[in-house]
Amino acid sequence: MSFLIENKFFVGVVGIAVSSAALGYAMSRYRLAQAHSSQTKPSDIVADAAVKYLMKHAIREPLPLMRLREVRRVYTGYNTLSMALGLPPNGKVVAYELISSGESGSYDLVFIDADKTPYEQYYEKSLQLIRKGGLIVVDNTLWGLKVCSPEFVATDDETRAIHNLNLKIHKDTRVEMCMLPMADGVHIVMKL
């Protein structure tokens, strides 16, 4: 049986988190552009309408996530909460700092969305923690498309760290991988 058939619920939860992140990223980019513009243009009105339409019709946002987004107006913790809502009763969310030794091969999913410069260390630790067939989901792998610019890669530590991780994952024979070029980029990596 294939991984996707055996884990369709799990994949669905990841899909919710990724689509929520994509919409969150689109909304934050839109709001950032609005904040830097003193004039309202017709394209702003269309973009605002598109964001509202997407939030209403593109995903089925669970009520706790909607309330978190409305109250905080930011997306800190949003993806983690989104995934936690889809966990089975015995599932758990564990912060990287709280992972104890002796847990190698005991996790199904690791989601990396933290400080960018240690991304490679997070990835290596994640490979130790997940079981064969488990997934590592790495957020922000396009980093505002800065990873596509040799100038940014050469001069910005965070951009260089993400770029180097992208190269490492691409060459890593321990995994199957796919980078989704949506929102700010998402790597989905399956341990072989």
PDB file of N, CA and C in Angstrom, residues 139-173:
ATOM      1  N   ASP A 139       9.413  24.884   6.058  1.00  0.00           N
ATOM      2  CA  ASP A 139       8.742  26.090   5.581  1.00  0.00           C
ATOM      3  C   ASP A 139       9.776  27.153   5.190  1.00  0.00           C
ATOM      4  N   ASN A 140       9.357  28.077   4.363  1.00  0.00           N
ATOM      5  CA  ASN A 140      10.157  29.244   3.947  1.00  0.00           C
ATOM      6  C   ASN A 140      11.365  28.887   3.094  1.00  0.00           C
ATOM      7  N   THR A 141      11.268  27.866   2.263  1.00  0.00           N
ATOM      8  CA  THR A 141      12.423  27.411   1.483  1.00  0.00           C
ATOM      9  C   THR A 141      12.717  28.278   0.263  1.00  0.00           C
ATOM     10  N   LEU A 142      11.839  29.196  -0.069  1.00  0.00           N
ATOM     11  CA  LEU A 142      12.141  30.166  -1.135  1.00  0.00           C
ATOM     12  C   LEU A 142      12.535  31.525  -0.554  1.00  0.00           C
ATOM     13  N   TRP A 143      12.154  31.762   0.697  1.00  0.00           N
ATOM     14  CA  TRP A 143      12.580  32.938   1.463  1.00  0.00           C
ATOM     15  C   TRP A 143      12.392  34.237   0.687  1.00  0.00           C
ATOM     16  N   GLY A 144      11.156  34.450   0.241  1.00  0.00           N
ATOM     17  CA  GLY A 144      10.856  35.665  -0.517  1.00  0.00           C
ATOM     18  C   GLY A 144      11.588  35.713  -1.844  1.00  0.00           C
ATOM     19  N   LEU A 145      11.908  34.563  -2.382  1.00  0.00           N
ATOM     20  CA  LEU A 145      12.672  34.364  -3.617  1.00  0.00           C
ATOM     21  C   LEU A 145      14.128  34.834  -3.498  1.00  0.00           C
ATOM     22  N   LYS A 146      14.576  35.171  -2.301  1.00  0.00           N
ATOM     23  CA  LYS A 146      15.967  35.604  -2.118  1.00  0.00           C
ATOM     24  C   LYS A 146      16.950  34.481  -2.438  1.00  0.00           C
ATOM     25  N   VAL A 147      16.536  33.217  -2.215  1.00  0.00           N
ATOM     26  CA  VAL A 147      17.444  32.091  -2.500  1.00  0.00           C
ATOM     27  C   VAL A 147      17.774  32.002  -3.983  1.00  0.00           C
ATOM     28  N   CYS A 148      16.993  32.653  -4.822  1.00  0.00           N
ATOM     29  CA  CYS A 148      17.226  32.659  -6.275  1.00  0.00           C
ATOM     30  C   CYS A 148      18.260  33.708  -6.683  1.00  0.00           C
ATOM     31  N   SER A 149      18.650  34.554  -5.754  1.00  0.00           N
ATOM     32  CA  SER A 149      19.572  35.656  -6.046  1.00  0.00           C
ATOM     33  C   SER A 149      20.957  35.364  -5.478  1.00  0.00           C
ATOM     34  N   PRO A 150      21.955  35.176  -6.352  1.00  0.00           N
ATOM     35  CA  PRO A 150      23.322  34.957  -5.852  1.00  0.00           C
ATOM     36  C   PRO A 150      23.793  36.070  -4.912  1.00  0.00           C
ATOM     37  N   GLU A 151      23.329  37.291  -5.147  1.00  0.00           N
ATOM     38  CA  GLU A 151      23.721  38.412  -4.285  1.00  0.00           C
ATOM     39  C   GLU A 151      23.220  38.210  -2.859  1.00  0.00           C
ATOM     40  N   PHE A 152      21.934  37.840  -2.707  1.00  0.00           N
ATOM     41  CA  PHE A 152      21.392  37.600  -1.372  1.00  0.00           C
ATOM     42  C   PHE A 152      22.043  36.390  -0.720  1.00  0.00           C
ATOM     43  N   VAL A 153      22.261  35.328  -1.498  1.00  0.00           N
ATOM     44  CA  VAL A 153      22.892  34.119  -0.956  1.00  0.00           C
ATOM     45  C   VAL A 153      24.286  34.453  -0.429  1.00  0.00           C
ATOM     46  N   ALA A 154      24.997  35.330  -1.128  1.00  0.00           N
ATOM     47  CA  ALA A 154      26.364  35.690  -0.739  1.00  0.00           C
ATOM     48  C   ALA A 154      26.415  36.624   0.465  1.00  0.00           C
ATOM     49  N   THR A 155      25.385  37.449   0.649  1.00  0.00           N
ATOM     50  CA  THR A 155      25.487  38.512   1.662  1.00  0.00           C
ATOM     51  C   THR A 155      24.571  38.350   2.876  1.00  0.00           C
ATOM     52  N   ASP A 156      23.553  37.495   2.797  1.00  0.00           N
ATOM     53  CA  ASP A 156      22.588  37.375   3.888  1.00  0.00           C
ATOM     54  C   ASP A 156      22.686  35.981   4.520  1.00  0.00           C
ATOM     55  N   ASP A 157      22.978  35.929   5.816  1.00  0.00           N
ATOM     56  CA  ASP A 157      23.180  34.642   6.504  1.00  0.00           C
ATOM     57  C   ASP A 157      21.952  33.734   6.444  1.00  0.00           C
ATOM     58  N   GLU A 158      20.756  34.303   6.654  1.00  0.00           N
ATOM     59  CA  GLU A 158      19.543  33.476   6.634  1.00  0.00           C
ATOM     60  C   GLU A 158      19.292  32.915   5.234  1.00  0.00           C
ATOM     61  N   THR A 159      19.455  33.770   4.226  1.00  0.00           N
ATOM     62  CA  THR A 159      19.248  33.323   2.848  1.00  0.00           C
ATOM     63  C   THR A 159      20.247  32.224   2.491  1.00  0.00           C
ATOM     64  N   ARG A 160      21.490  32.412   2.872  1.00  0.00           N
ATOM     65  CA  ARG A 160      22.528  31.414   2.588  1.00  0.00           C
ATOM     66  C   ARG A 160      22.201  30.083   3.286  1.00  0.00           C
ATOM     67  N   ALA A 161      21.753  30.146   4.536  1.00  0.00           N
ATOM     68  CA  ALA A 161      21.418  28.928   5.283  1.00  0.00           C
ATOM     69  C   ALA A 161      20.283  28.164   4.606  1.00  0.00           C
ATOM     70  N   ILE A 162      19.258  28.876   4.165  1.00  0.00           N
ATOM     71  CA  ILE A 162      18.128  28.220   3.494  1.00  0.00           C
ATOM     72  C   ILE A 162      18.571  27.662   2.146  1.00  0.00           C
ATOM     73  N   HIS A 163      19.340  28.441   1.398  1.00  0.00           N
ATOM     74  CA  HIS A 163      19.849  27.976   0.103  1.00  0.00           C
ATOM     75  C   HIS A 163      20.686  26.709   0.283  1.00  0.00           C
ATOM     76  N   ASN A 164      21.577  26.709   1.261  1.00  0.00           N
ATOM     77  CA  ASN A 164      22.426  25.537   1.496  1.00  0.00           C
ATOM     78  C   ASN A 164      21.600  24.317   1.894  1.00  0.00           C
ATOM     79  N   LEU A 165      20.551  24.530   2.689  1.00  0.00           N
ATOM     80  CA  LEU A 165      19.680  23.404   3.042  1.00  0.00           C
ATOM     81  C   LEU A 165      18.948  22.885   1.804  1.00  0.00           C
ATOM     82  N   ASN A 166      18.474  23.784   0.956  1.00  0.00           N
ATOM     83  CA  ASN A 166      17.807  23.352  -0.285  1.00  0.00           C
ATOM     84  C   ASN A 166      18.745  22.478  -1.123  1.00  0.00           C
ATOM     85  N   LEU A 167      20.001  22.895  -1.245  1.00  0.00           N
ATOM     86  CA  LEU A 167      20.981  22.101  -1.990  1.00  0.00           C
ATOM     87  C   LEU A 167      21.210  20.750  -1.327  1.00  0.00           C
ATOM     88  N   LYS A 168      21.337  20.763  -0.024  1.00  0.00           N
ATOM     89  CA  LYS A 168      21.588  19.527   0.723  1.00  0.00           C
ATOM     90  C   LYS A 168      20.428  18.544   0.544  1.00  0.00           C
ATOM     91  N   ILE A 169      19.199  19.025   0.700  1.00  0.00           N
ATOM     92  CA  ILE A 169      18.034  18.150   0.552  1.00  0.00           C
ATOM     93  C   ILE A 169      17.972  17.592  -0.864  1.00  0.00           C
ATOM     94  N   HIS A 170      18.256  18.419  -1.845  1.00  0.00           N
ATOM     95  CA  HIS A 170      18.195  17.973  -3.241  1.00  0.00           C
ATOM     96  C   HIS A 170      19.168  16.835  -3.508  1.00  0.00           C
ATOM     97  N   LYS A 171      20.327  16.864  -2.870  1.00  0.00           N
ATOM     98  CA  LYS A 171      21.356  15.845  -3.089  1.00  0.00           C
ATOM     99  C   LYS A 171      21.270  14.670  -2.115  1.00  0.00           C
ATOM    100  N   ASP A 172      20.414  14.758  -1.115  1.00  0.00           N
ATOM    101  CA  ASP A 172      20.377  13.780  -0.027  1.00  0.00           C
ATOM    102  C   ASP A 172      19.737  12.461  -0.479  1.00  0.00           C
ATOM    103  N   THR A 173      20.524  11.406  -0.525  1.00  0.00           N
ATOM    104  CA  THR A 173      20.033  10.092  -0.977  1.00  0.00           C
ATOM    105  C   THR A 173      19.274   9.352   0.126  1.00  0.00           C
TER     106      THR A 173
END
